[in-house]
CSV table of C-alpha atoms and ligand atoms in Angstrom, one decimal:
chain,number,residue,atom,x,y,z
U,1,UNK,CA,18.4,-2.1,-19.1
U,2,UNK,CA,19.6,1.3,-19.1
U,3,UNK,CA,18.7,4.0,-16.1
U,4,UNK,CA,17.2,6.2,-19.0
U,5,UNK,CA,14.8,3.0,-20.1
U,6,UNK,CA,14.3,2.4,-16.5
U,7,UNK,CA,13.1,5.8,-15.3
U,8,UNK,CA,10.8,5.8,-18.7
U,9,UNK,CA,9.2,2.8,-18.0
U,10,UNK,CA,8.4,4.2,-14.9
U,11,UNK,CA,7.3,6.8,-15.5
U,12,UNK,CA,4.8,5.1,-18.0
U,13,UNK,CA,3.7,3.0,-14.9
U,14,UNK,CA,2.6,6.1,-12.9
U,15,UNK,CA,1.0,8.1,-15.5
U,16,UNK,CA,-1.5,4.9,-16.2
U,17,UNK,CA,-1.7,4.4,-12.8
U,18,UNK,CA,-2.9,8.2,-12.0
U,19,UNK,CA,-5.2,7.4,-15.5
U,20,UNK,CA,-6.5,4.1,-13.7
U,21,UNK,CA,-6.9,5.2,-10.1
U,22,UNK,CA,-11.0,6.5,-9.4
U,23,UNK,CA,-11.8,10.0,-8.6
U,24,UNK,CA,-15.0,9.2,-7.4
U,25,UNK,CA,-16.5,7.1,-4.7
U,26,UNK,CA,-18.5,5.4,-7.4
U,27,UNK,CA,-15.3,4.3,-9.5
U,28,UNK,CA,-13.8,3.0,-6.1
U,29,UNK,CA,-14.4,-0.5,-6.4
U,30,UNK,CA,-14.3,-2.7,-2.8
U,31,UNK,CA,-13.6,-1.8,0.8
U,32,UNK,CA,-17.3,-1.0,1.3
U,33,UNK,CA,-17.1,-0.9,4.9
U,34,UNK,CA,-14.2,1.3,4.6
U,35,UNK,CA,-16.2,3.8,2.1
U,36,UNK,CA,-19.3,3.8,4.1
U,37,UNK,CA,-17.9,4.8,7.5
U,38,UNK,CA,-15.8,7.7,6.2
U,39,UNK,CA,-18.8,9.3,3.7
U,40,UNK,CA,-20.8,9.3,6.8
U,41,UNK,CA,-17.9,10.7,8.9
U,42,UNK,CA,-17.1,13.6,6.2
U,43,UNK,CA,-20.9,14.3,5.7
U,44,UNK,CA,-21.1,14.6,9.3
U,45,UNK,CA,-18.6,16.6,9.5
U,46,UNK,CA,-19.4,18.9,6.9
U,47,UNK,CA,-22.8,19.0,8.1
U,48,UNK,CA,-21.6,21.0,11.5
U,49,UNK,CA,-19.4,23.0,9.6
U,50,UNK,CA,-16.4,21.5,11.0
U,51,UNK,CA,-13.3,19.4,9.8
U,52,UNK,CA,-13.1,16.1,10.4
U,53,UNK,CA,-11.2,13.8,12.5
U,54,UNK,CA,-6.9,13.0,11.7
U,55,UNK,CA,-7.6,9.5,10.3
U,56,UNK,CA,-5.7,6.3,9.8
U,57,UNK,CA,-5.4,3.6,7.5
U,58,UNK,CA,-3.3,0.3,7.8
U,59,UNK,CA,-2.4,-2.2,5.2
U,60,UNK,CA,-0.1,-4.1,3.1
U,61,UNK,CA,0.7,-1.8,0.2
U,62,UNK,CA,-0.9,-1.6,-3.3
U,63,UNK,CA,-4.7,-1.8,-1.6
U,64,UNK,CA,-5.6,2.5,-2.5
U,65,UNK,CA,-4.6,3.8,0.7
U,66,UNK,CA,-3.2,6.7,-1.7
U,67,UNK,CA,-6.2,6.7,-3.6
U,68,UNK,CA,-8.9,7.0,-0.3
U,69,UNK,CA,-6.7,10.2,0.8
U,70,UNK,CA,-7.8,11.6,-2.8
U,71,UNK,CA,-11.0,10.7,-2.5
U,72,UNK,CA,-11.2,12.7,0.8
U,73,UNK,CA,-10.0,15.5,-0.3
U,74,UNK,CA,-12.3,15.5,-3.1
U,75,UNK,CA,-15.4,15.2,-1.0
U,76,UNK,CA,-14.1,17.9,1.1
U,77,UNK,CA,-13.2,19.7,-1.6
U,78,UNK,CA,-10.1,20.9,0.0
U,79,UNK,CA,-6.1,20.6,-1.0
U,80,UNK,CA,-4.5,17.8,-0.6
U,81,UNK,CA,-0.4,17.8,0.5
U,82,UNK,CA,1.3,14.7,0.0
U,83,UNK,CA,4.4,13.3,1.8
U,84,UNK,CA,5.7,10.9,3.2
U,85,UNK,CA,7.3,9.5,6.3
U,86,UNK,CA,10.4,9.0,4.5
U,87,UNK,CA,10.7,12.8,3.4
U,88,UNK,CA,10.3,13.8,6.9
U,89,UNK,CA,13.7,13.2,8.5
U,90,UNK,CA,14.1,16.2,10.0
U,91,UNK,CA,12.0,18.4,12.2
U,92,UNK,CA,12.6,21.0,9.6
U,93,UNK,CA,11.0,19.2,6.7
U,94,UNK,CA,8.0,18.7,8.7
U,95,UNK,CA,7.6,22.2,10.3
U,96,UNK,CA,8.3,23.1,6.4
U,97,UNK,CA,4.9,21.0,5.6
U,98,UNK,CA,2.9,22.3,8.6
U,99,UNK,CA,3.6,26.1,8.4
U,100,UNK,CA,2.2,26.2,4.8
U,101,UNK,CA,-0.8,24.3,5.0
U,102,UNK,CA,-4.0,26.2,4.4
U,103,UNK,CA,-7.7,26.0,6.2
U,104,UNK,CA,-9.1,22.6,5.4
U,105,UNK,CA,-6.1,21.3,4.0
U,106,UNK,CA,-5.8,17.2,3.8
U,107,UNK,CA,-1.8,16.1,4.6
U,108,UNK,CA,-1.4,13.0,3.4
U,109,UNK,CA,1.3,11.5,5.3
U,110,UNK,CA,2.4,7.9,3.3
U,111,UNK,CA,4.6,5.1,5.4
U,112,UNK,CA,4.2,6.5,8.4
U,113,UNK,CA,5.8,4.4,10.3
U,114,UNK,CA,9.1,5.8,9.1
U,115,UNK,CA,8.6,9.1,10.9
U,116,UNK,CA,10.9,9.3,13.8
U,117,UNK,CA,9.9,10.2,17.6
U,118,UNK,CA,11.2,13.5,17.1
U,119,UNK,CA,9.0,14.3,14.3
U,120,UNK,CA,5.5,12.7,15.7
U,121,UNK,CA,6.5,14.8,19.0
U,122,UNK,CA,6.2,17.6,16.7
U,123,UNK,CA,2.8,16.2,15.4
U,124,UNK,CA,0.8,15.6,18.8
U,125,UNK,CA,0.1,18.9,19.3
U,126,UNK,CA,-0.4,20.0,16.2
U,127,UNK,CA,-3.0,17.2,15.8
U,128,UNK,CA,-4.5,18.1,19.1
U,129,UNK,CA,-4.5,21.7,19.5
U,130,UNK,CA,-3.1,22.9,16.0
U,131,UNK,CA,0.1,24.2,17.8
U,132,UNK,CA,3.0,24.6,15.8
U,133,UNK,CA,6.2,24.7,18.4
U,134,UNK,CA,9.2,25.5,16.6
U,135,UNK,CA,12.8,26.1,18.6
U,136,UNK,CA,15.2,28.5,17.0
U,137,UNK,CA,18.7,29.4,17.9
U,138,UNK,CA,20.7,27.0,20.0
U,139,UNK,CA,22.0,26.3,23.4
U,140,UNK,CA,21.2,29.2,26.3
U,141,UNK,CA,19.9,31.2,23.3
U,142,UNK,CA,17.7,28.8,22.4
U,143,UNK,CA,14.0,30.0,22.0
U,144,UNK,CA,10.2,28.5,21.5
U,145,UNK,CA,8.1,29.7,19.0
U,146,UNK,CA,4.7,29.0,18.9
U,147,UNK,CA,2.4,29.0,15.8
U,148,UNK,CA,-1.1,28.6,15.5
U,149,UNK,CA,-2.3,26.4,12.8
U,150,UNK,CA,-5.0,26.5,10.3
U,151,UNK,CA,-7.9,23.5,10.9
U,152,UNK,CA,-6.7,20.8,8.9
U,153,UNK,CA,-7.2,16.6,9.2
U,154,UNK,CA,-4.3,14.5,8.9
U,155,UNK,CA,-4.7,11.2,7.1
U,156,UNK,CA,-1.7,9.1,7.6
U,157,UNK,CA,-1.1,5.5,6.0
U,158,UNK,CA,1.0,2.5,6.8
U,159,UNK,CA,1.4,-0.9,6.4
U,160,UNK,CA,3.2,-1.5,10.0
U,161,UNK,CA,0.8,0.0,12.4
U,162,UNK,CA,2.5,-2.1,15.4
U,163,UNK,CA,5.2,0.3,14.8
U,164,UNK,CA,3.3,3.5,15.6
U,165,UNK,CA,3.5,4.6,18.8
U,166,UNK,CA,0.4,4.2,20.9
U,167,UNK,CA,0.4,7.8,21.7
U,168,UNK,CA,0.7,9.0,18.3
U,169,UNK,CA,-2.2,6.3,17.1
U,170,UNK,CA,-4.4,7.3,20.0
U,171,UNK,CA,-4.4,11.2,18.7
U,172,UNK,CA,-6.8,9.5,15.3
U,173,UNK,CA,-10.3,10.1,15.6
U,174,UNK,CA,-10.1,7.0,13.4
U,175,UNK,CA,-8.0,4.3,12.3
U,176,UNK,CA,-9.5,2.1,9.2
U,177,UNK,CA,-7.9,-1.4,8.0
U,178,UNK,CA,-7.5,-1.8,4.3
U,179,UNK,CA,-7.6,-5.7,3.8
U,180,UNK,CA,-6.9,-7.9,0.7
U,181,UNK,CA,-9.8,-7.7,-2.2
U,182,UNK,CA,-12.1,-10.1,-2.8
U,183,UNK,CA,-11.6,-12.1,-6.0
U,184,UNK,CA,-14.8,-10.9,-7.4
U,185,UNK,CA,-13.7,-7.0,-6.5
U,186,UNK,CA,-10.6,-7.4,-8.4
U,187,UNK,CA,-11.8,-8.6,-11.6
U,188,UNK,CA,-14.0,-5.6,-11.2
U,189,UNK,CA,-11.2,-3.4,-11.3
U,190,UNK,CA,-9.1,-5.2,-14.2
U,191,UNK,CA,-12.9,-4.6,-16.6
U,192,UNK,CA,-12.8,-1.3,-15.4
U,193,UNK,CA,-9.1,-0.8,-16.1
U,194,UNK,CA,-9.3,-2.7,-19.4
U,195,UNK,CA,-11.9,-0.3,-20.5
U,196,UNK,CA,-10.1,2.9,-19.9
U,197,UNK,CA,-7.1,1.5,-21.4
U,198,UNK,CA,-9.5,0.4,-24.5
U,199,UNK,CA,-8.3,-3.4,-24.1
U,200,UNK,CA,-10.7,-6.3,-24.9
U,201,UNK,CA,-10.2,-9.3,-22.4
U,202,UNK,CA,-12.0,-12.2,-22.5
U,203,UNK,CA,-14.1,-13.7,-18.8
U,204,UNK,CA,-11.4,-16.0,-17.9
U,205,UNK,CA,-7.9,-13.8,-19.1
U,206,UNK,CA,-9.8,-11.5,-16.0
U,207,UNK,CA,-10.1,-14.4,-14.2
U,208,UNK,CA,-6.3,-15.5,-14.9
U,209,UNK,CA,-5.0,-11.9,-14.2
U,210,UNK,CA,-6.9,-11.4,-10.9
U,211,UNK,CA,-6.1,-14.7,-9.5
U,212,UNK,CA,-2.5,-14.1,-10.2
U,213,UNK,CA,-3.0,-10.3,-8.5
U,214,UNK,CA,-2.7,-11.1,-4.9
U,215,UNK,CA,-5.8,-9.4,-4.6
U,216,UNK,CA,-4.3,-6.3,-4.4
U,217,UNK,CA,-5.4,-3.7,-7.6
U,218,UNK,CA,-2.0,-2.1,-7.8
U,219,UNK,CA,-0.6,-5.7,-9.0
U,220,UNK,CA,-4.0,-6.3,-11.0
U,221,UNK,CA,-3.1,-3.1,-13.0
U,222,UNK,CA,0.3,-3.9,-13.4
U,223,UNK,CA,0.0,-7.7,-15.0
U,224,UNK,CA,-3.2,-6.0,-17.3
U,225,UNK,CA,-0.6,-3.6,-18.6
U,226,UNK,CA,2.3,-6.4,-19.2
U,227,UNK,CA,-0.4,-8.6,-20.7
U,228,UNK,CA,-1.5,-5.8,-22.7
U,229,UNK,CA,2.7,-5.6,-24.5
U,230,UNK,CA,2.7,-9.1,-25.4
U,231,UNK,CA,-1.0,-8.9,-27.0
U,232,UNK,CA,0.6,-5.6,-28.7
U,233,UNK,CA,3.3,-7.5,-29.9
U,234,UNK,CA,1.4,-10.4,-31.5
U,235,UNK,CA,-1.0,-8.3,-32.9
U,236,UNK,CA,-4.3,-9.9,-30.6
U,237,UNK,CA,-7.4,-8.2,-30.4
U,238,UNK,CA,-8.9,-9.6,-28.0
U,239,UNK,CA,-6.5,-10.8,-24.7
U,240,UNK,CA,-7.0,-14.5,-23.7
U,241,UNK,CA,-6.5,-16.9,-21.4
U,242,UNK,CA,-3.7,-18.1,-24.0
U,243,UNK,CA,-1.7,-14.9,-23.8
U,244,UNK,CA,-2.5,-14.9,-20.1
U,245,UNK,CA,-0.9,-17.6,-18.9
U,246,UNK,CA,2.5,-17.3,-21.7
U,247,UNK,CA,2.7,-13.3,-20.0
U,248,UNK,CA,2.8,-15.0,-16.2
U,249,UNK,CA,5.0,-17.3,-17.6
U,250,UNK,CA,7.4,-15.1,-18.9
U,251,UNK,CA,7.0,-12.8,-15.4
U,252,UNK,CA,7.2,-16.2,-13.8
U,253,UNK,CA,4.2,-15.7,-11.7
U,254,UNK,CA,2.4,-18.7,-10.7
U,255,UNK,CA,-1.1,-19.3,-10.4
U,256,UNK,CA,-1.2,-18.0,-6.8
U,257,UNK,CA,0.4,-14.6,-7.4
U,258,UNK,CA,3.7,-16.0,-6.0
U,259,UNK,CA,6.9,-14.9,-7.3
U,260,UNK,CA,10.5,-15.8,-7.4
U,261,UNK,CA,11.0,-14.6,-4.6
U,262,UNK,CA,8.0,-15.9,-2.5
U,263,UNK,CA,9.1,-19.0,-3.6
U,264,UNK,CA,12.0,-18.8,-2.6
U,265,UNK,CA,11.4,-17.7,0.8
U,266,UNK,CA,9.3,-21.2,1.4
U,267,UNK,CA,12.1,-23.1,-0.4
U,268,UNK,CA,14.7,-21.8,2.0
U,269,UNK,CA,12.3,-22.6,5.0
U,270,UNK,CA,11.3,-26.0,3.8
U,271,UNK,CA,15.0,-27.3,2.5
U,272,UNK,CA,17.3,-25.7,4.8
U,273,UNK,CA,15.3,-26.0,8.0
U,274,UNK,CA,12.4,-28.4,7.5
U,275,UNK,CA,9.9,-26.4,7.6
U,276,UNK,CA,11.3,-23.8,10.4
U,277,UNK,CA,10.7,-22.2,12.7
U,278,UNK,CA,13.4,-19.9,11.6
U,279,UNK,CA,13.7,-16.8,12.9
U,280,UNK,CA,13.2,-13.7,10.9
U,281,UNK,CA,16.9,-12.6,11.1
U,282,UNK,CA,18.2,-15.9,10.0
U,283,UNK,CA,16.0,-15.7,7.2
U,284,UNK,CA,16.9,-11.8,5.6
U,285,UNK,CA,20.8,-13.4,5.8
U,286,UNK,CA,20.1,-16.4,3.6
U,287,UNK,CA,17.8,-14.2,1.8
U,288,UNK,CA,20.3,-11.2,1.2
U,289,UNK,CA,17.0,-9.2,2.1
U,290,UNK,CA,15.9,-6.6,4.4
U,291,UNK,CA,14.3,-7.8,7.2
U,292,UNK,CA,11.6,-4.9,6.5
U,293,UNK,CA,10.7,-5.5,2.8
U,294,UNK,CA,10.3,-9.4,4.5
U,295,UNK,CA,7.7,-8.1,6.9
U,296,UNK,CA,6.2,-5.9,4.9
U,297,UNK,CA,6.2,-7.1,1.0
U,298,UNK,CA,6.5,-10.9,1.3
U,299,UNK,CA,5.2,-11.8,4.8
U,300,UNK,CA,1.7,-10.6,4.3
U,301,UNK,CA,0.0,-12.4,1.2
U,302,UNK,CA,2.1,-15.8,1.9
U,303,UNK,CA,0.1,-15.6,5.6
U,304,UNK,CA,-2.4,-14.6,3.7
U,305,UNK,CA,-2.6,-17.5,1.0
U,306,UNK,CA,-1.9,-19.9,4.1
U,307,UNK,CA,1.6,-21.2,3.3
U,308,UNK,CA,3.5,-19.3,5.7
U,309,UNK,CA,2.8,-18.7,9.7
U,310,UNK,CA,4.3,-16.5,12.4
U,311,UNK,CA,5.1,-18.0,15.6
U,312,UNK,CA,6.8,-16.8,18.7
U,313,UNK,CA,10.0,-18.8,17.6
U,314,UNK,CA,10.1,-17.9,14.3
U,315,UNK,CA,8.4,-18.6,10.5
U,316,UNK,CA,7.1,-21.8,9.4
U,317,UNK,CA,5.7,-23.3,6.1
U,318,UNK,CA,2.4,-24.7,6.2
U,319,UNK,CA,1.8,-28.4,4.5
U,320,UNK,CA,0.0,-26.0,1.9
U,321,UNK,CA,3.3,-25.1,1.1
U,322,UNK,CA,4.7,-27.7,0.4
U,323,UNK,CA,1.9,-29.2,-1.7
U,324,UNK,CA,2.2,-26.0,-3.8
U,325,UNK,CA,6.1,-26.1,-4.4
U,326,UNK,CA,5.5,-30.0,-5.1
U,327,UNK,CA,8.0,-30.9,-2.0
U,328,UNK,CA,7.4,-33.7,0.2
U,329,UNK,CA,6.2,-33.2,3.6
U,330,UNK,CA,8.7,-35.0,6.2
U,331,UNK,CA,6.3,-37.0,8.5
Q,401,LIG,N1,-7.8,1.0,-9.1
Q,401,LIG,C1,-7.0,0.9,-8.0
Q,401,LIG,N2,-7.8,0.7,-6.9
Q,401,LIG,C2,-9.0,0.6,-7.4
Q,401,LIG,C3,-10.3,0.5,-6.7
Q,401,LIG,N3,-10.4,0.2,-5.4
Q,401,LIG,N4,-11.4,0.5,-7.5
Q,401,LIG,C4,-11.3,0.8,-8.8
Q,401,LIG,N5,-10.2,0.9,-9.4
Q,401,LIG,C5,-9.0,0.9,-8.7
């Protein structure tokens, strides 16, 4: 595929996910306990005429973390600055962020776990006491500046919060976990995604596509829009099971969610070292992976889905895991 066909599909992709993602609390389908502690916090807040708490949400990706920063800033009814941990490299880029954020402002701060030390040393007291310090000049000439900050809350996501530092998760007035959806949830969200996408689906293509979603509505919204090319392109009016299961075929998605991949993570666990333990190192090399896109894209739903476990010695695949890749478990 060319880089021009590439960019364009994704660019397709974001656009219906911006048309697909809720801008109200009402639309947001799922994490209840989630919603119900921050509308109590923001009303709270807005109540004393204050701004609210920096607040934190962890989670393996594709769960909304994006969309609940929206959401905030909608009840608030302030701006919301995006960036991310990876666009902050340099002090500079974040004192860029900081010294143009307005009163009430939401900064969204995505993969936060990326930011270096020097950058969340720059954070703290801007968190704490809305101090901006910023050094110019260099060497004996070196001098502090000291800004003072409009009131602002951070809201800061990741999906490795054992790799913020405690200090820097301790300045959070709170710190939320977004978990997996419940089946029921995400065929919630496919219906309401089918309908502003004007698709018919019938009650078990939902039930298909959310079982194949890992529970996760970024993926749920994905397969819905794959589903919906090959319907396009045999003319069905109404999406079933049928074209369902051919489209997971073709994407070779099993009936779990799993991918290639997955699978092949288990396969290399279970054939080359029966079972494991093998040690996450070991297993990026035979992978030709990064050990971080192990941790954080595969590792999650196959410990969620019970085939895969983490022990101090390394990863191991459950007897489920075998039973589901039809290998025989050595006794
Ligand atoms: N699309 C993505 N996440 C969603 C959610 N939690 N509820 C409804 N639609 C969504």
């Amino acid at each position: 595929m060319s880089k021009d066909s590439n960019n364009a599909i994704k660019k397709e992709d974001i656009q219906t996910e911006t048309m697909l993602r809720p801008d109200c609390w009402d639309d947001y389908i799922g994490q209840e306990k989630v919603k119900s502690n921050l509308k109590i916090m923001l009303e709270a807040a807005k109540k004393r005429g204050e701004f609210p708490d920096h607040l934190l949400f962890y989670g393996p990706q594709g769960l909304g973390k994006t969309t609940l920063a929206t959401l905030i800033s909608k009840e608030l009814g302030a701006n919301l600055r995006v960036t991310s941990g990876v666009n902050l490299e340099k002090s500079g880029d974040l004192v860029a962020v900081l010294a143009n954020l307005e009163k009430g402002d939401v900064l969204f701060i995505d993969e936060a776990h990326r930011l270096n030390r020097m950058i969340e040393e720059i954070l703290y007291p801007a968190m704490e006491a809305r101090k901006l310090y910023i050094t110019v000049g260099k060497g004996p000439a070196a001098r502090m500046l000291t800004l003072d900050l409009p009131p602002f809350t951070l809201v800061a996501a990741t999906t490795r919060l054992n790799l913020l530092s405690s200090p820097f998760r301790s300045r959070f007035g709170a710190i939320f976990n977004i978990d997996y959806y419940g089946l029921d949830e995400i065929e919630k969200i496919i219906s309401r995604s089918a309908q502003i996408l004007g698709l018919k689906l019938s009650d078990d293509a939902i039930g298909i596509l959310a079982r194949a979603s890992r529970f996760t509505p970024r993926n749920a919204n994905r397969l819905l829009k794959r589903v919906r090319d090959f319907a396009e392109v045999k003319n069905l009016e109404v999406i079933n099971a049928g074209i369902c299961n051919h489209t997971m075929e073709s994407l070779e998605i099993d009936n779990l969610g799993l991918e290639k991949y997955d699978r092949k993570l288990l396969e290399i666990i279970i054939k080359k070292y029966d079972g494991g333990p093998v040690g996450l190192n070991t297993l990026a090399a035979v992978l030709g992976e990064d050990r971080g896109i192990i941790e954080e894209v595969y590792e999650p739903f196959l410990i969620k889905t019970g085939l895969l476990q983490k022990s101090s010695s390394g990863r191991i695949a459950t007897a489920d895991a075998y039973e589901h890749l039809n290998l025989e478990l050595k006794s």
